[in-house]
CSV table of N, CA and C and ligand atoms in Angstrom, one decimal:
chain,number,residue,atom,x,y,z
C,1410,MET,N,1.1,-0.9,0.1
C,1410,MET,CA,-0.3,-0.1,-0.1
C,1410,MET,C,0.7,1.4,0.1
C,1411,ILE,N,0.7,1.9,-1.2
C,1411,ILE,CA,1.0,3.7,-0.4
C,1411,ILE,C,0.8,4.4,-0.5
C,1412,LYS,N,0.6,5.6,0.5
C,1412,LYS,CA,0.3,6.7,0.9
C,1412,LYS,C,0.5,7.6,0.6
C,1413,GLU,N,0.1,8.3,-0.2
C,1413,GLU,CA,0.5,9.9,0.0
C,1413,GLU,C,0.0,11.4,1.0
C,1414,ASN,N,1.6,12.2,1.5
C,1414,ASN,CA,1.0,12.4,1.9
C,1414,ASN,C,2.0,14.1,2.0
C,1415,LYS,N,1.2,14.8,1.6
C,1415,LYS,CA,2.0,16.7,1.1
C,1415,LYS,C,3.4,16.0,0.2
C,1416,GLY,N,2.1,15.3,-1.1
C,1416,GLY,CA,3.4,14.7,-1.9
C,1416,GLY,C,3.9,13.8,-1.8
C,1417,THR,N,4.9,13.4,-0.3
C,1417,THR,CA,5.3,12.2,-0.7
C,1417,THR,C,5.2,11.2,0.2
C,1418,ARG,N,5.1,10.0,-0.9
C,1418,ARG,CA,4.3,9.2,-1.2
C,1418,ARG,C,6.0,8.4,-0.4
C,1419,MET,N,4.2,7.5,1.0
C,1419,MET,CA,5.0,6.5,1.2
C,1419,MET,C,4.9,5.0,1.0
C,1420,ILE,N,5.7,4.8,1.2
C,1420,ILE,CA,5.4,3.0,1.3
C,1420,ILE,C,4.4,1.9,2.4
C,1421,MET,N,3.5,1.6,2.7
C,1421,MET,CA,3.3,1.7,4.4
C,1421,MET,C,2.7,0.2,4.0
C,1422,SER,N,2.9,-0.8,3.1
C,1422,SER,CA,3.4,-2.6,3.3
C,1422,SER,C,4.6,-3.3,3.1
C,1423,PRO,N,5.0,-4.1,3.2
C,1423,PRO,CA,5.8,-4.4,2.0
C,1423,PRO,C,5.6,-5.1,0.5
C,1424,LEU,N,3.9,-4.5,-0.5
C,1424,LEU,CA,4.5,-5.5,-0.7
C,1424,LEU,C,4.3,-2.9,-1.9
C,1425,PHE,N,4.9,-4.0,-3.1
C,1425,PHE,CA,4.9,-2.2,-4.3
C,1425,PHE,C,4.1,-2.6,-5.9
C,1426,PRO,N,3.6,-1.7,-6.0
C,1426,PRO,CA,2.7,-2.0,-7.5
C,1426,PRO,C,3.9,-2.0,-8.5
C,1427,SER,N,3.9,-2.9,-9.1
C,1427,SER,CA,3.7,-2.3,-10.5
C,1427,SER,C,3.9,-1.6,-11.3
C,1428,LEU,N,4.3,-0.6,-12.0
C,1428,LEU,CA,3.9,0.6,-13.1
C,1428,LEU,C,3.2,0.1,-14.9
C,1429,LEU,N,3.4,-1.7,-14.5
C,1429,LEU,CA,2.9,-1.5,-16.5
C,1429,LEU,C,1.5,-2.1,-15.6
C,1430,CYS,N,1.1,-1.6,-16.9
C,1430,CYS,CA,-0.4,-2.0,-16.7
C,1430,CYS,C,-0.3,-3.5,-17.2
C,1431,ALA,N,-2.1,-4.1,-16.7
C,1431,ALA,CA,-1.7,-5.0,-16.5
C,1431,ALA,C,-2.6,-5.8,-18.2
C,1432,HIS,N,-3.1,-5.1,-18.9
C,1432,HIS,CA,-3.8,-4.9,-20.2
C,1432,HIS,C,-2.9,-5.4,-20.9
C,1433,ARG,N,-1.8,-4.3,-20.9
C,1433,ARG,CA,-0.9,-4.7,-22.8
C,1433,ARG,C,0.4,-4.6,-22.3
C,1434,GLY,N,0.8,-3.9,-20.6
C,1434,GLY,CA,2.2,-3.5,-20.3
C,1434,GLY,C,2.5,-2.2,-20.5
C,1435,VAL,N,1.3,-1.1,-20.9
C,1435,VAL,CA,1.9,1.0,-21.1
C,1435,VAL,C,2.9,1.0,-19.5
C,1436,GLU,N,3.0,1.6,-19.1
C,1436,GLU,CA,3.6,2.5,-18.3
C,1436,GLU,C,2.6,2.6,-18.0
C,1437,VAL,N,2.3,3.3,-16.5
C,1437,VAL,CA,1.2,3.7,-16.0
C,1437,VAL,C,1.9,5.2,-15.0
C,1438,GLU,N,0.4,5.6,-15.0
C,1438,GLU,CA,1.5,6.9,-14.5
C,1438,GLU,C,0.5,6.9,-12.8
C,1439,TYR,N,1.1,8.4,-11.8
C,1439,TYR,CA,0.6,8.8,-10.8
C,1439,TYR,C,0.0,10.3,-11.0
C,1440,ASP,N,-1.7,9.7,-11.7
C,1440,ASP,CA,-2.4,10.6,-11.3
C,1440,ASP,C,-2.6,11.2,-9.6
C,1441,HIS,N,-2.0,12.8,-9.0
C,1441,HIS,CA,-2.0,13.3,-8.4
C,1441,HIS,C,-3.3,14.5,-8.0
C,1442,GLU,N,-4.4,14.2,-9.0
C,1442,GLU,CA,-5.4,15.1,-8.7
C,1442,GLU,C,-6.9,14.2,-8.2
C,1443,LYS,N,-5.9,12.4,-8.8
C,1443,LYS,CA,-7.3,12.0,-8.5
C,1443,LYS,C,-6.7,10.7,-7.1
C,1444,HIS,N,-5.8,10.7,-7.5
C,1444,HIS,CA,-4.3,9.8,-6.2
C,1444,HIS,C,-4.9,9.0,-6.9
C,1445,ASN,N,-4.2,8.1,-7.7
C,1445,ASN,CA,-4.2,6.9,-8.6
C,1445,ASN,C,-4.0,6.3,-9.8
C,1446,PHE,N,-4.0,5.2,-10.4
C,1446,PHE,CA,-2.3,4.8,-11.2
C,1446,PHE,C,-2.8,5.1,-12.4
C,1447,THR,N,-3.1,5.8,-13.7
C,1447,THR,CA,-3.4,5.9,-15.5
C,1447,THR,C,-2.9,5.2,-15.6
C,1448,CYS,N,-2.6,4.3,-16.6
C,1448,CYS,CA,-2.4,3.8,-17.7
C,1448,CYS,C,-2.7,4.4,-18.6
C,1449,ALA,N,-1.8,5.2,-19.9
C,1449,ALA,CA,-1.7,6.3,-20.7
C,1449,ALA,C,-1.7,5.8,-22.1
C,1450,SER,N,-2.0,4.2,-22.5
C,1450,SER,CA,-2.5,4.1,-23.7
C,1450,SER,C,-3.8,4.2,-23.7
C,1451,LEU,N,-4.7,4.4,-24.8
C,1451,LEU,CA,-6.1,4.9,-24.8
C,1451,LEU,C,-7.3,4.5,-24.0
C,1452,GLY,N,-6.4,2.7,-23.7
C,1452,GLY,CA,-8.5,1.9,-23.0
C,1452,GLY,C,-7.8,2.2,-21.5
C,1453,SER,N,-6.5,3.2,-21.1
C,1453,SER,CA,-6.6,4.2,-19.6
C,1453,SER,C,-7.2,3.4,-18.5
C,1454,SER,N,-6.4,2.1,-18.9
C,1454,SER,CA,-7.2,1.4,-16.5
C,1454,SER,C,-6.8,2.1,-15.7
C,1455,LYS,N,-6.9,2.4,-15.4
C,1455,LYS,CA,-7.0,2.8,-13.7
C,1455,LYS,C,-6.9,2.1,-12.8
C,1456,TYR,N,-6.5,2.0,-11.8
C,1456,TYR,CA,-5.9,1.4,-10.4
C,1456,TYR,C,-5.7,2.0,-9.0
C,1457,THR,N,-6.1,2.0,-8.2
C,1457,THR,CA,-5.1,1.6,-6.9
C,1457,THR,C,-4.4,2.1,-6.6
C,1458,LEU,N,-4.0,2.6,-5.3
C,1458,LEU,CA,-2.4,2.3,-5.4
C,1458,LEU,C,-2.1,1.7,-4.8
C,1459,ASP,N,-2.6,0.4,-4.5
C,1459,ASP,CA,-2.9,-0.7,-3.4
C,1459,ASP,C,-2.6,-1.7,-4.8
C,1460,GLY,N,-2.7,-1.0,-6.6
C,1460,GLY,CA,-2.3,-1.5,-7.5
C,1460,GLY,C,-4.2,-2.7,-7.9
C,1461,ASP,N,-5.3,-2.3,-7.4
C,1461,ASP,CA,-6.4,-3.5,-7.7
C,1461,ASP,C,-7.2,-2.4,-8.7
C,1462,ASN,N,-7.0,-3.6,-10.1
C,1462,ASN,CA,-8.0,-2.6,-11.2
C,1462,ASN,C,-9.3,-2.0,-10.5
C,1463,ILE,N,-9.2,0.1,-11.2
C,1463,ILE,CA,-10.8,0.2,-11.2
C,1463,ILE,C,-11.4,0.5,-12.2
C,1464,ASP,N,-10.6,0.1,-12.9
C,1464,ASP,CA,-11.3,1.1,-14.1
C,1464,ASP,C,-10.5,0.6,-15.9
C,1465,GLY,N,-10.7,0.6,-17.0
C,1465,GLY,CA,-11.0,0.3,-18.1
C,1465,GLY,C,-10.8,-1.0,-18.3
C,1466,PRO,N,-10.1,-1.7,-19.4
C,1466,PRO,CA,-9.7,-2.7,-19.7
C,1466,PRO,C,-8.9,-4.0,-19.1
C,1467,ALA,N,-8.2,-3.7,-18.8
C,1467,ALA,CA,-7.4,-4.5,-17.9
C,1467,ALA,C,-8.5,-5.5,-16.4
C,1468,GLU,N,-8.4,-6.5,-16.9
C,1468,GLU,CA,-9.6,-7.5,-15.7
C,1468,GLU,C,-8.8,-7.8,-14.4
C,1469,LYS,N,-8.2,-7.3,-14.5
C,1469,LYS,CA,-6.4,-7.8,-12.7
C,1469,LYS,C,-6.0,-7.0,-12.0
C,1470,PRO,N,-5.4,-7.1,-11.4
C,1470,PRO,CA,-4.4,-5.6,-10.8
C,1470,PRO,C,-3.2,-5.6,-11.5
C,1471,LEU,N,-2.6,-4.3,-11.1
C,1471,LEU,CA,-1.4,-4.6,-12.0
C,1471,LEU,C,-0.2,-5.5,-10.1
C,1472,LYS,N,0.7,-5.8,-10.9
C,1472,LYS,CA,1.8,-7.2,-9.9
C,1472,LYS,C,2.7,-6.7,-8.9
C,1473,ASN,N,2.0,-7.1,-7.8
C,1473,ASN,CA,2.8,-6.2,-6.9
C,1473,ASN,C,4.3,-7.6,-6.3
C,1474,TYR,N,5.0,-6.2,-5.9
C,1474,TYR,CA,6.1,-6.6,-5.8
C,1474,TYR,C,6.8,-6.6,-4.6
C,1475,GLU,N,7.6,-7.5,-3.6
C,1475,GLU,CA,8.4,-7.6,-2.3
C,1475,GLU,C,8.8,-6.2,-2.1
C,1476,ALA,N,8.5,-5.4,-0.9
C,1476,ALA,CA,9.7,-3.7,-1.4
C,1476,ALA,C,9.9,-4.2,0.3
C,1477,ALA,N,10.9,-3.2,0.5
C,1477,ALA,CA,11.4,-2.9,2.3
C,1477,ALA,C,12.6,-1.8,2.5
C,1478,LEU,N,12.9,-0.6,2.9
C,1478,LEU,CA,13.6,-0.1,2.8
C,1478,LEU,C,14.1,-0.1,3.6
C,1479,ASN,N,15.5,-0.1,3.4
C,1479,ASN,CA,16.6,-0.8,4.2
C,1479,ASN,C,17.7,0.8,3.6
C,1480,ASP,N,18.0,0.9,4.9
C,1480,ASP,CA,18.8,2.4,5.6
C,1480,ASP,C,18.5,3.7,4.5
C,1481,GLY,N,16.9,3.7,4.7
C,1481,GLY,CA,16.5,4.6,2.8
C,1481,GLY,C,16.5,5.0,2.0
C,1482,ILE,N,17.1,3.3,1.5
C,1482,ILE,CA,17.4,2.9,0.0
C,1482,ILE,C,16.4,1.7,-0.4
C,1483,LEU,N,14.9,1.5,-0.7
C,1483,LEU,CA,13.3,1.3,-1.5
C,1483,LEU,C,15.2,0.6,-1.5
C,1484,MET,N,14.2,-0.8,-1.7
C,1484,MET,CA,14.2,-2.6,-2.0
C,1484,MET,C,14.0,-2.9,-1.8
C,1485,ILE,N,13.3,-3.9,-3.9
C,1485,ILE,CA,12.4,-3.6,-4.8
C,1485,ILE,C,12.8,-5.7,-5.6
C,1486,LYS,N,11.7,-6.5,-4.9
C,1486,LYS,CA,12.3,-8.2,-5.5
C,1486,LYS,C,12.3,-8.0,-6.2
C,1487,LEU,N,12.2,-8.9,-7.6
C,1487,LEU,CA,12.6,-8.5,-8.4
C,1487,LEU,C,11.7,-10.2,-8.8
U,1212,FES,S1,-1.5,-1.1,-22.5
U,1212,FES,FE1,-3.5,-0.1,-20.2
U,1212,FES,S2,-5.4,-0.6,-21.2
U,1212,FES,FE2,-4.1,-1.1,-22.4
């Protein structure tokens, strides 16, 4: 889970969502106004900050990776 606080995104769980759309793999971008991830393709799938699919042609959530902060460095297990 990712939470936003005054423009800073904070990781609140050991999982971090992939930034590739579950539909056809186009990069998703963070929408600061709607606080979600939106695919840049014409289909425009949308995802919550946890990676759950909320709109668009994608039928699956974003893939999640294990993540941890280690001395201020974000480590993501691929
Ligand atoms: S690749 Fe994202 S909606 Fe199709």
